[in-house]
Coordinates of C-alpha atoms and ligand atoms in Angstrom, one line a residue:
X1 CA 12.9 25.8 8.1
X2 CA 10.3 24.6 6.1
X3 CA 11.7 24.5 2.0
X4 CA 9.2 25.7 -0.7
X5 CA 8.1 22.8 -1.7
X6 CA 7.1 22.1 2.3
X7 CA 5.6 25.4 2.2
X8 CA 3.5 25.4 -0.5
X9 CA 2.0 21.8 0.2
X10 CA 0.9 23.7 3.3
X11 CA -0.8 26.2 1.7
X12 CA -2.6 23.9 -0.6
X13 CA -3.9 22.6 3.2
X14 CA -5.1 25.7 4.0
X15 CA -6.7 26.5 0.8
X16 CA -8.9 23.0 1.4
X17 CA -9.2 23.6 4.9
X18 CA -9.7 27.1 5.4
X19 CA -7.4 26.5 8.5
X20 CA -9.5 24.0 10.2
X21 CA -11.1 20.5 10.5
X22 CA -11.8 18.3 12.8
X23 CA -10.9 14.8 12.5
X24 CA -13.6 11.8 13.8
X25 CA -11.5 8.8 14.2
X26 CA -13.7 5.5 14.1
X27 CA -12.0 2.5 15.7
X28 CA -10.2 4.8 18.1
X29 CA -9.6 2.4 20.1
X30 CA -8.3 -0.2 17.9
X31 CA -4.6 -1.5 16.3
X32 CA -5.0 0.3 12.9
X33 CA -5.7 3.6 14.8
X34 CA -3.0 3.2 17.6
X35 CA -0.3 2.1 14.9
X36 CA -0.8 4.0 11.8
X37 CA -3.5 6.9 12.3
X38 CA -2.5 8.3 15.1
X39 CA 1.7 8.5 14.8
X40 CA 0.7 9.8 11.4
X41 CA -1.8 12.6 12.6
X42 CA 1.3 13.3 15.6
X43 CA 3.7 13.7 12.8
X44 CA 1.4 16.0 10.6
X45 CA 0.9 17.9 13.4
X46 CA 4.6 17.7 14.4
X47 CA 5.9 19.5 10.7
X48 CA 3.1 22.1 10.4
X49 CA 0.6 20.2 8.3
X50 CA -2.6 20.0 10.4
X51 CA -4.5 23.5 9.8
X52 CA -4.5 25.5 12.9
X53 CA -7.8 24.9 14.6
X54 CA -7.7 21.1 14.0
X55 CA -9.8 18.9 17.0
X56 CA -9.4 14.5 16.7
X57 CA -12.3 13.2 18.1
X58 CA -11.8 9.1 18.9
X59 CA -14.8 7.3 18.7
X60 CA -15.4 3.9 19.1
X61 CA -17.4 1.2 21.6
X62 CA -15.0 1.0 24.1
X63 CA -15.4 2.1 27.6
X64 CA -11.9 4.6 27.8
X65 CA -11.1 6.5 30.2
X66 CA -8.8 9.5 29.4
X67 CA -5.2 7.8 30.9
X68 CA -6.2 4.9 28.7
X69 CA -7.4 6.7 25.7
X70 CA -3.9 8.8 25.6
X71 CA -2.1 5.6 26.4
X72 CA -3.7 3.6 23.5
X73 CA -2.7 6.6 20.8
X74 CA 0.9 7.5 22.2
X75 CA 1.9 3.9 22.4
X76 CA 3.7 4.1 18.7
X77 CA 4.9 7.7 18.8
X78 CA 8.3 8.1 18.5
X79 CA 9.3 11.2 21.2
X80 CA 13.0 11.9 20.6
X81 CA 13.3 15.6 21.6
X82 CA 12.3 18.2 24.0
X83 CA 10.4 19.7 20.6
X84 CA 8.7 16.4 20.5
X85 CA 7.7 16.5 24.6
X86 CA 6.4 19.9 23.5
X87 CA 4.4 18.8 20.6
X88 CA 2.5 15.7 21.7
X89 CA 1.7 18.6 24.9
X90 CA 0.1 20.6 22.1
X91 CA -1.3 17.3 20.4
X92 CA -3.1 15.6 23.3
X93 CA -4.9 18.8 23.9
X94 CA -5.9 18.6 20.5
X95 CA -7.9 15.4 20.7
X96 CA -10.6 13.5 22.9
X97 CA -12.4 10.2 22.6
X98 CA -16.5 9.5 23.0
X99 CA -17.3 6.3 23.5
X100 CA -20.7 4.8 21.5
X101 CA -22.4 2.1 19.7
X102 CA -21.9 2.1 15.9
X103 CA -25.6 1.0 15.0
X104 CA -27.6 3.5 16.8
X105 CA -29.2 6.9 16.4
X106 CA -29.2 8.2 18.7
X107 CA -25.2 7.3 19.5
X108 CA -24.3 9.1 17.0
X109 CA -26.8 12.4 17.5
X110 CA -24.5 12.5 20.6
X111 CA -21.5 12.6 18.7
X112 CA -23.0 14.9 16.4
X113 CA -23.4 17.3 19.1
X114 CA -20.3 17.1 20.1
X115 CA -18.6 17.9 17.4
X116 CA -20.9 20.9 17.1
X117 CA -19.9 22.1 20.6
X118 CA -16.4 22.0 19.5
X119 CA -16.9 23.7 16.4
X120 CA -18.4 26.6 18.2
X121 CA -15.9 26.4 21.1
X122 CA -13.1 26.7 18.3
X123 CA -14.9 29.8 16.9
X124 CA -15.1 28.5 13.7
X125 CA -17.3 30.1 10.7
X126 CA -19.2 28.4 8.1
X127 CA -16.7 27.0 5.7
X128 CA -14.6 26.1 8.2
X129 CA -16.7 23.3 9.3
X130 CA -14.9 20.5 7.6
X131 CA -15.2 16.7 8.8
X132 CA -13.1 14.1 8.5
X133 CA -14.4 10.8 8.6
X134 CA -11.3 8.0 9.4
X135 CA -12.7 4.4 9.4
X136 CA -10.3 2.1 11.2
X137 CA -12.6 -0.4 11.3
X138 CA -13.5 -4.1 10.5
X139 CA -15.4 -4.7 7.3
X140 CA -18.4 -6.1 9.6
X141 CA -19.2 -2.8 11.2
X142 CA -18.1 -0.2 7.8
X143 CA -21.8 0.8 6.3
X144 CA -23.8 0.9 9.5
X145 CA -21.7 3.1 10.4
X146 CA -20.9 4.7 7.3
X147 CA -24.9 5.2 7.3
X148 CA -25.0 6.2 10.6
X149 CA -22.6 8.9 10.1
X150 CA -23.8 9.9 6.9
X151 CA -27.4 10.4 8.2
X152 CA -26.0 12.1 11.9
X153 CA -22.7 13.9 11.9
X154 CA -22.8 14.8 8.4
X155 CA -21.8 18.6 8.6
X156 CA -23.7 21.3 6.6
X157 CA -21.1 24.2 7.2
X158 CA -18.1 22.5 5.7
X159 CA -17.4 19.9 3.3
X160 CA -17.3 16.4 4.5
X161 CA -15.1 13.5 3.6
X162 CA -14.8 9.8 4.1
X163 CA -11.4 7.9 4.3
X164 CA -12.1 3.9 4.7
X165 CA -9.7 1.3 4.6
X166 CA -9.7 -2.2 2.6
X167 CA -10.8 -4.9 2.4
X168 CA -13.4 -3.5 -0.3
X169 CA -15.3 -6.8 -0.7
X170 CA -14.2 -10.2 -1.3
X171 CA -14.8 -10.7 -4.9
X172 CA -16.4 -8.7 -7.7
X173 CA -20.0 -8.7 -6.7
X174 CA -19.3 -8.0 -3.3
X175 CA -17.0 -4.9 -4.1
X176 CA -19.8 -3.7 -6.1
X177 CA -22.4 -3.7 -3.9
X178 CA -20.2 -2.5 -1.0
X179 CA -19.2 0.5 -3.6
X180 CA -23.5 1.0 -4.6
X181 CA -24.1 0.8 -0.6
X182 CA -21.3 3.0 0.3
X183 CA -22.2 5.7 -3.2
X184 CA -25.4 6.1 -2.1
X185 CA -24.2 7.9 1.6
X186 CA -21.3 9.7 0.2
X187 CA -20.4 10.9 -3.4
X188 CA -17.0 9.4 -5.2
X189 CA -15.5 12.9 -4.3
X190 CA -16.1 12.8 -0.5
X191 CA -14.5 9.2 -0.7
X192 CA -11.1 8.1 -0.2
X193 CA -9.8 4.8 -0.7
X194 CA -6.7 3.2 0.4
X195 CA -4.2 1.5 -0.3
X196 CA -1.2 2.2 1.8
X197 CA 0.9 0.9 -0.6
X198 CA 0.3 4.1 -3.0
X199 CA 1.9 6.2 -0.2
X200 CA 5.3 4.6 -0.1
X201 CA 8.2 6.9 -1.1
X202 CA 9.2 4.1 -3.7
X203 CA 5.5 3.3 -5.0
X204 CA 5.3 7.4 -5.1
X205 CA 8.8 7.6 -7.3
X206 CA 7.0 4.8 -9.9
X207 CA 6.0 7.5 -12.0
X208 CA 8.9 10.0 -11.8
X209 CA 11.6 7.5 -12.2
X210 CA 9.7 6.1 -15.6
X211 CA 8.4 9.6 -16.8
X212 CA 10.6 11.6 -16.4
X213 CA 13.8 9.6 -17.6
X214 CA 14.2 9.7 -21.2
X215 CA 16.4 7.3 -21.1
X216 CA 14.1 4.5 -20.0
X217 CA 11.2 5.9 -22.2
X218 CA 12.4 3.7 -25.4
X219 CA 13.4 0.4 -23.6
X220 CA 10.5 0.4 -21.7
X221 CA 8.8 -2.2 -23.8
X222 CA 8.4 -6.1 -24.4
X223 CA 11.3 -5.2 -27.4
X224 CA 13.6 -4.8 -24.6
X225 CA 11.7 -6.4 -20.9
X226 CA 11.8 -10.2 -20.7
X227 CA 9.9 -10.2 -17.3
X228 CA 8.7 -8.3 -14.4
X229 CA 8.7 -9.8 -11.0
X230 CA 6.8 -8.1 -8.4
X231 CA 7.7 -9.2 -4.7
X232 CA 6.7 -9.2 -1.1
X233 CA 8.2 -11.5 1.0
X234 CA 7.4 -11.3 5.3
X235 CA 9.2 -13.2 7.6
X236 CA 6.4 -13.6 10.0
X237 CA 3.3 -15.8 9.7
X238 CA -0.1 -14.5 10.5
X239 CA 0.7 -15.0 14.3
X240 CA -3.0 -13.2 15.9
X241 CA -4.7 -12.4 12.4
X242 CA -5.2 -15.9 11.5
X243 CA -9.8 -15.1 11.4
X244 CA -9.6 -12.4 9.3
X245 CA -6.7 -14.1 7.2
X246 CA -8.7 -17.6 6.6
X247 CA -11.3 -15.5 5.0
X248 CA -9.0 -13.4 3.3
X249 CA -5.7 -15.5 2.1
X250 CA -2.7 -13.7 0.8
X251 CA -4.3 -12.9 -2.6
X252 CA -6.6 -10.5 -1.3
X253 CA -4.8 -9.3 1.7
X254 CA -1.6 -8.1 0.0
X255 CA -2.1 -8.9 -4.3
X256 CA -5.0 -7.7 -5.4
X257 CA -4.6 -4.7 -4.1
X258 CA -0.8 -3.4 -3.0
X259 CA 1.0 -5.1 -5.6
X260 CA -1.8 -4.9 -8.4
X261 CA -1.2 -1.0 -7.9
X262 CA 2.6 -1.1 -8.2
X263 CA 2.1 -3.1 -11.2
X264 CA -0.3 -0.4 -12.8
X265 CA 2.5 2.4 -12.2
X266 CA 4.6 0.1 -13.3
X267 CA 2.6 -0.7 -16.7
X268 CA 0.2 2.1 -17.1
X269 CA 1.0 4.1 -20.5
X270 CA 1.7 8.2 -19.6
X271 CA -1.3 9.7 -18.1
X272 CA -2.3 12.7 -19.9
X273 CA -1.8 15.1 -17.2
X274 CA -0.5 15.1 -13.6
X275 CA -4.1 15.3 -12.2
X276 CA -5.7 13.1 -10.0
X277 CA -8.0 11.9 -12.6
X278 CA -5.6 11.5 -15.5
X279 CA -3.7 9.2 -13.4
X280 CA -6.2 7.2 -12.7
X281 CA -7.9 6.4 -16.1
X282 CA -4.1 5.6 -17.1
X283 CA -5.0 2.8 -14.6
X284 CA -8.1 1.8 -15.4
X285 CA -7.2 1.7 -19.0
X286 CA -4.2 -0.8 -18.2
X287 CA -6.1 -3.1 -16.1
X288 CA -8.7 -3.8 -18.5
X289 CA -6.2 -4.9 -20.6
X290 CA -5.4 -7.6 -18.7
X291 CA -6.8 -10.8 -18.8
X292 CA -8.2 -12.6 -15.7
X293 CA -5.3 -15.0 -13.9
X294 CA -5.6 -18.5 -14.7
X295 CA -5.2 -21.2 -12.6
X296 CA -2.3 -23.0 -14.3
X297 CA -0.2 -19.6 -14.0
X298 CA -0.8 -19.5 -10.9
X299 CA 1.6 -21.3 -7.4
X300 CA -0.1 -21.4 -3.9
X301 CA 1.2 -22.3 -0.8
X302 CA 1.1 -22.7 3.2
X303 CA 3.1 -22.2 6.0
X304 CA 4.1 -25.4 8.0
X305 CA 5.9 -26.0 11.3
X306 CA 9.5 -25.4 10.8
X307 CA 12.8 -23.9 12.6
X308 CA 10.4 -24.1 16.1
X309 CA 7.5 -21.7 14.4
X310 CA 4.1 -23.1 14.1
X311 CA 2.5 -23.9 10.8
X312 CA -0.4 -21.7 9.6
X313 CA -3.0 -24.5 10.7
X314 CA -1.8 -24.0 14.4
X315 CA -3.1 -20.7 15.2
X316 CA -6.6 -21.8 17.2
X317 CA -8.7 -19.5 14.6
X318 CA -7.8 -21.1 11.8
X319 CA -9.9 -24.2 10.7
X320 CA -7.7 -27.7 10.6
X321 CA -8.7 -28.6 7.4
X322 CA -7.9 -24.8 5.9
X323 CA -6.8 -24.5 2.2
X324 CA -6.0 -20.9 2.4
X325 CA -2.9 -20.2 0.7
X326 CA -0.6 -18.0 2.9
X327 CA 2.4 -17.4 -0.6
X328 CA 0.8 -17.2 -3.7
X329 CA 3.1 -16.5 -6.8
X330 CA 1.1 -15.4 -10.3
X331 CA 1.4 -14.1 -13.8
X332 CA -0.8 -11.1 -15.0
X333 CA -0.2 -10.9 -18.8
X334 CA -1.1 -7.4 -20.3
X335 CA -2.7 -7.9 -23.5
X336 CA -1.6 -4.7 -25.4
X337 CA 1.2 -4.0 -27.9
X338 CA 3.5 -2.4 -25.4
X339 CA 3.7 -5.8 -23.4
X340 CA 2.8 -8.1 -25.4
X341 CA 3.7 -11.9 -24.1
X342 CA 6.1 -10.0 -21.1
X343 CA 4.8 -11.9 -18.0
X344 CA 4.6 -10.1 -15.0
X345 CA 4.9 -12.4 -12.1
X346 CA 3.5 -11.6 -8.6
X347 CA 5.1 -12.9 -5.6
X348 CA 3.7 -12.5 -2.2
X349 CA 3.8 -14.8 1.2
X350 CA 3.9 -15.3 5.2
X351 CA 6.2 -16.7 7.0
X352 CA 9.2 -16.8 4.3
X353 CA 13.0 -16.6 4.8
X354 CA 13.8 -12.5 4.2
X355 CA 11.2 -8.7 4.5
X356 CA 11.3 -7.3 1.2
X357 CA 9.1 -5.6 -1.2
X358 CA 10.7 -4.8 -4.5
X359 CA 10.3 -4.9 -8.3
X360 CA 12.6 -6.5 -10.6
X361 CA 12.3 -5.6 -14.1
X362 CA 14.4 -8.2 -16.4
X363 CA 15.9 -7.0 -19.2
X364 CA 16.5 -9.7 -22.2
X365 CA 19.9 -11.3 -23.3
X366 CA 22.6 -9.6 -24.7
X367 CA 22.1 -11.0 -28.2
X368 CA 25.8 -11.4 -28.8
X369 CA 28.1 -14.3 -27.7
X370 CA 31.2 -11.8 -27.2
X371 CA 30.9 -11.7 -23.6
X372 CA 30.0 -15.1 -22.1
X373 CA 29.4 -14.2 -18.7
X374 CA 26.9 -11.1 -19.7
X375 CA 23.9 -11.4 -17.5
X376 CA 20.7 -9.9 -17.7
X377 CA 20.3 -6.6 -16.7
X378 CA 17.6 -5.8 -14.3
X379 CA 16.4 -2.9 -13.0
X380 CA 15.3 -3.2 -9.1
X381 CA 13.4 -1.1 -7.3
X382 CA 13.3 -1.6 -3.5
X383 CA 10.1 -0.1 -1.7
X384 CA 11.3 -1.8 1.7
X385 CA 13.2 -2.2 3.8
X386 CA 15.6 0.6 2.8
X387 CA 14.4 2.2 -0.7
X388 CA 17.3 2.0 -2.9
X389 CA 17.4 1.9 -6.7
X390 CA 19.9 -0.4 -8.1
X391 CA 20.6 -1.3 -12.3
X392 CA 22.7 -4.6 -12.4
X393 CA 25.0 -4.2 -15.9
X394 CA 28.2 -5.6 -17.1
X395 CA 31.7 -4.0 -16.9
X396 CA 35.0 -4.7 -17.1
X397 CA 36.6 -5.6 -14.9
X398 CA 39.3 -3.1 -13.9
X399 CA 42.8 -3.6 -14.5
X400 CA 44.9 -5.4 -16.6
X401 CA 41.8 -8.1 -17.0
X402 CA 39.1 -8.5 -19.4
X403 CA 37.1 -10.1 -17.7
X404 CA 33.2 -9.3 -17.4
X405 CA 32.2 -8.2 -13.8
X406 CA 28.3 -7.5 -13.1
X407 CA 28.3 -5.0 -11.2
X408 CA 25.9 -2.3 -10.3
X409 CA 24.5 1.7 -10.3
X410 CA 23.4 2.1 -6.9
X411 CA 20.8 4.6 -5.6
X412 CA 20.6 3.6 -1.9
X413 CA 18.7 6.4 -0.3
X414 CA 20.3 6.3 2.9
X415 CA 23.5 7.0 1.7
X416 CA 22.8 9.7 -0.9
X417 CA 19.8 11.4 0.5
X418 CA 21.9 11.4 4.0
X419 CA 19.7 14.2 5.7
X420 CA 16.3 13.2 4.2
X421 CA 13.0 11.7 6.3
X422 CA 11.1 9.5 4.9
X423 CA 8.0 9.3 6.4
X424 CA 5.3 6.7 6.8
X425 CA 2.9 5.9 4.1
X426 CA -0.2 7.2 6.1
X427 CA 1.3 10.3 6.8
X428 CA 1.5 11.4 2.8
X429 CA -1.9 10.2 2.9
X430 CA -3.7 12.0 5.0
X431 CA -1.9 15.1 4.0
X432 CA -3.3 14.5 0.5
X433 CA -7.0 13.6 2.1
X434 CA -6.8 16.8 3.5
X435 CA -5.5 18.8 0.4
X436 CA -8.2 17.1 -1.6
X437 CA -5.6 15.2 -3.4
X438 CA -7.4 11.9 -5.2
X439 CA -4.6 10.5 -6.9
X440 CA -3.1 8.1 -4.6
X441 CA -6.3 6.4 -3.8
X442 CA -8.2 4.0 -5.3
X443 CA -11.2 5.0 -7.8
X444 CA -14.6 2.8 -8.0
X445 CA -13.5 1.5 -11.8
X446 CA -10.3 0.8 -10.9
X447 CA -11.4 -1.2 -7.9
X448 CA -13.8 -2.7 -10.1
X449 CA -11.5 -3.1 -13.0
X450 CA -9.3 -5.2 -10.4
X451 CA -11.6 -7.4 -9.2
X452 CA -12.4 -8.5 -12.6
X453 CA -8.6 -9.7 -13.1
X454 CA -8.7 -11.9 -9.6
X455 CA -12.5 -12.6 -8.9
X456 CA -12.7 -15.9 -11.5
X457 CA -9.4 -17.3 -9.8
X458 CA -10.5 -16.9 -6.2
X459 CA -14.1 -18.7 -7.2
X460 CA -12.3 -21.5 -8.7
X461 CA -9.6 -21.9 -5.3
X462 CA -12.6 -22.3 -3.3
X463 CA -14.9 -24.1 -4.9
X464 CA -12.7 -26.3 -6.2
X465 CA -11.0 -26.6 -2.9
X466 CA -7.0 -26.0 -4.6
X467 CA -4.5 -27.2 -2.1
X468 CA -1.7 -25.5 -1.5
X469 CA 1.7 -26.5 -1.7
X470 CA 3.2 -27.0 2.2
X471 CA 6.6 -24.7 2.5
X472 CA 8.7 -24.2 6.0
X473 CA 8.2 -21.3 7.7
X474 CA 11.0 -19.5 7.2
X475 CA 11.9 -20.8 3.2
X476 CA 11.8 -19.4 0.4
X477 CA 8.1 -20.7 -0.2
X478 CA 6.8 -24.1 -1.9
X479 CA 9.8 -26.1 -3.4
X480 CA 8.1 -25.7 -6.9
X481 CA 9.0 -21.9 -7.3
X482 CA 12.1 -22.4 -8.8
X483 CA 10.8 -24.4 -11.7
X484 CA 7.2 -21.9 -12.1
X485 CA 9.4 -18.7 -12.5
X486 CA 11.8 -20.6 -15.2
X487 CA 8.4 -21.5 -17.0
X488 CA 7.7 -17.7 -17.4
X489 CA 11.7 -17.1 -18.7
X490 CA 13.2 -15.7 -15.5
X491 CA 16.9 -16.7 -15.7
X492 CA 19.6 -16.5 -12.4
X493 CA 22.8 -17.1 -13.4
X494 CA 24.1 -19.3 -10.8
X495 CA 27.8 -19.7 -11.7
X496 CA 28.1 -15.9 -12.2
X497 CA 28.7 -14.5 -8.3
X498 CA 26.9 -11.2 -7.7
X499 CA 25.2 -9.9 -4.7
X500 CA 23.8 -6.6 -4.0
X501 CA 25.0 -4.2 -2.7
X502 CA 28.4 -5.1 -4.1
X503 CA 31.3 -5.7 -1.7
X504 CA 34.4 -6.0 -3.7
X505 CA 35.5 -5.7 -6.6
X506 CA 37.9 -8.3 -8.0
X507 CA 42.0 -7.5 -8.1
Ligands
LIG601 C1 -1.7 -5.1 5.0 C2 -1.9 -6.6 5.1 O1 -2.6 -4.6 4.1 O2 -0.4 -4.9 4.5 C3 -0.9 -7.3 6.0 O3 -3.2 -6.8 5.6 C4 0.5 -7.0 5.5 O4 -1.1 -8.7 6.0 C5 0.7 -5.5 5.3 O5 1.4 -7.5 6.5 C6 2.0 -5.1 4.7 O6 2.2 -3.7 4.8 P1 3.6 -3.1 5.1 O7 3.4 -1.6 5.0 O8 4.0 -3.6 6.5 O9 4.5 -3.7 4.0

């Protein structure tokens, strides 16, 4: 049964919807669409979120036939249940595909009309004639045809909105003209940015866990934070992605973006108000606080041949003499009296030893010698795998000893919300597209206001041609890291055991 809170977000659908929309996926017929759009439209439909008279249109340049078509979108669902058989039933007859060009007229008249027809087959009045534009495309192909849709299927009877998909430029200038381009087809309110990473259960719970804690509200400062490290660490290389990666390299696929946002929840003083907008300048008004990275607080690397994986330069698209880095580690530093002199290191890379995202926020030393083996408490919050919340702290140990112990408070979400779902990022997000929910996208200043911070580093890696330090697939990254993150104060207490989640505790 659905709980209030279930109910009422379904309510705010309808209110938006007016119980119906039909959904244009572009890039049908593509990876994005196959892995992420479509098991998250099946699963909206699956709890009751997709208004009643929804249609999905897939559209792209392939020639699909309908076995193929349905094969391509089912090929991630996860069908556990009878209830499930039942539903992707309901689901496939929900949803077609057209095949077109993406740079022609008259293509997309065709599509236009099509839509129409299924608008007026559905019955549905004007009002109800909202379209949902999903671009699940390359950047090469994004404003023809964001133009072509704009000037074509643009509906008249309904409100019409855009969702597009990074990357948004390559640098400053090219983010801004892509954001001029793209503002002169469709206004900021019809657009919706993403970034995945803002619909992760643990990116969601930034702003609860810190506002809504008074606890943390007074250490929350550079009084009491040495350092925050901000990590994601993949255990595969760019195995198939290396063309779009060489143009990319790891600080604009994953930094710039996914971790720059965890960092402004993270950072951001209280927004004034739980509203889309007030969120948002709480952003805005933190990253332009921050000063551009410079190079010397900055450690790149690459991927070689290790463990029998191939080295970065080994995949056929990549150039030999590539310098992209595919593990960058970086310090933003937050000029502002809250965090003043606290670095924040960023920590992403390919190919490494462990998958984890998580922040670590460091606290500083105890300032009291009473307890020698007093370490650091951190703070760690684990977006993936597994979301967990963890405080490391120092106890006794129990018994007859004194002894210091670290030790931990342990939210693990599997074992203490037993009967909870978490679902995929793209599913909160498209719910929140279609209950005209802003906040967890990405506004035009903000994107700006980011570029700003990384544009003047990425110049000087390529046109200074920076190598990157070599690290084995499958390490911890370049052999330097060690000594960069004890330049910015991060201590690991090597002769004091502690893993997490704690096994034992000592007799
Ligand atoms: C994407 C990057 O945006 O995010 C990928 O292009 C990266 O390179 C991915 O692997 C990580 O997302 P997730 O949800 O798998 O952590």
């Amino acid at each position: 049964m659905a709980s209030t809170d279930q109910k009422e977000l379904q309510n705010s659908v309808h209110e938006q919807m007016h119980g119906a929309v039909t959904i244009i996926v572009l890039g049908a017929s593509g990876d994005l669409a196959g892995k992420k759009t479509y098991p998250a439209l099946f699963n909206l439909h699956r709890t009751g979120f997709l208004p009643e008279k929804t249609h999905i249109v897939g559209y792209a340049r392939s020639k699909l036939d309908r076995d193929e078509y349905v094969k391509r979108i089912t090929g991630h669902l996860k069908i556990e249940n009878d209830d499930d058989k039942r539903k992707l039933d309901e689901f496939l007859e929900m949803t077609d595909y057209t095949q077109g060009k993406y740079d022609q007229d008259e293509a997309w008249q065709n599509l236009n009309k099509h839509v129409g027809d299924l608008e007026n087959k559905r019955g549905l009045e004007k009002g109800q004639k909202n379209r949902l534009f999903y671009m699940a495309l390359p950047p090469s192909v994004f404003l023809p045809v964001a133009t072509g849709l704009r000037k074509n299927v643009y509906g008249s009877e309904g409100h019409n909105r855009i969702v597009v998909e990074k990357p948004f430029g390559k640098d400053l200038e090219s983010s801004t003209e892509l954001a001029k381009d793209l503002g002169q087809l469709f206004t900021e309110d019809e657009i919706y940015r993403i970034d995945h990473y803002l619909g992760k259960e643990m990116v969601k719970n930034i702003m609860t866990l810190r506002f809504a804690n008074m606890f943390l509200s007074p250490m929350w400062c550079a009084e009491s934070i040495a350092n925050v490290q901000i990590t994601l660490k993949e255990p595969f290389g760019t195995e198939g992605r290396g063309g779009y990666f060489d143009e990319f390299n790891i600080i604009r696929d994953v930094m710039q973006n996914h971790l720059l946002q965890i960092f402004s929840l993270i950072a951001m003083e209280k927004p004034a108000g739980q509203d889309p907008e007030s969120i948002r300048d709480a952003k805005v008004k933190l990253l332009r606080h921050v000063k551009p990275i410079d190079l010397k607080d900055t450690l790149l690397g690459q991927y070689i041949a290790a463990n029998g994986k191939p080295a970065y330069k080994d995949d056929d698209t990549v150039p030999n003499d590539s310098i992209c880095p595919t593990f960058a580690s970086m310090v933003l530093w937050v000029d502002n009296d809250r965090w003043r002199k606290v670095p924040f290191i960023l920590k992403a890379g390919k190919a490494l030893d462990n998958q984890k995202v998580e922040v670590r926020v460091q606290f500083k030393d105890v300032p009291s010698g009473l307890f020698h083996n007093a370490v650091r408490n951190e703070l760690v919050l684990r977006v993936q795998p597994g979301e967990a919340i963890y405080f490391k702290f120092n106890n006794k140990n129990p018994g007859l000893s004194y002894r210091t112990l670290t030790t931990d408070l342990d939210l693990t979400y599997a074992d203490r919300y037993k009967d909870m779902r978490v679902p995929d990022a793209y599913e909160g997000l498209i719910l929140d597209v279609l209950r005209s929910d802003h906040s967890n996208f990405v506004r035009d200043d903000e994107l700006d206001a980011a570029w700003r911070i990384f544009t003047p580093l990425l110049h000087k890696i390529d046109r200074d041609r920076i190598e990157p330090k070599p690290y084995a697939y499958g390490s911890r990254g370049p052999e330097d890291l060690d000594e960069f993150v004890k330049r910015y104060g991060v201590a690991r207490r090597a002769d004091v055991p502690y893993e997490w989640p704690v096994q034992s505790v000592a007799k």
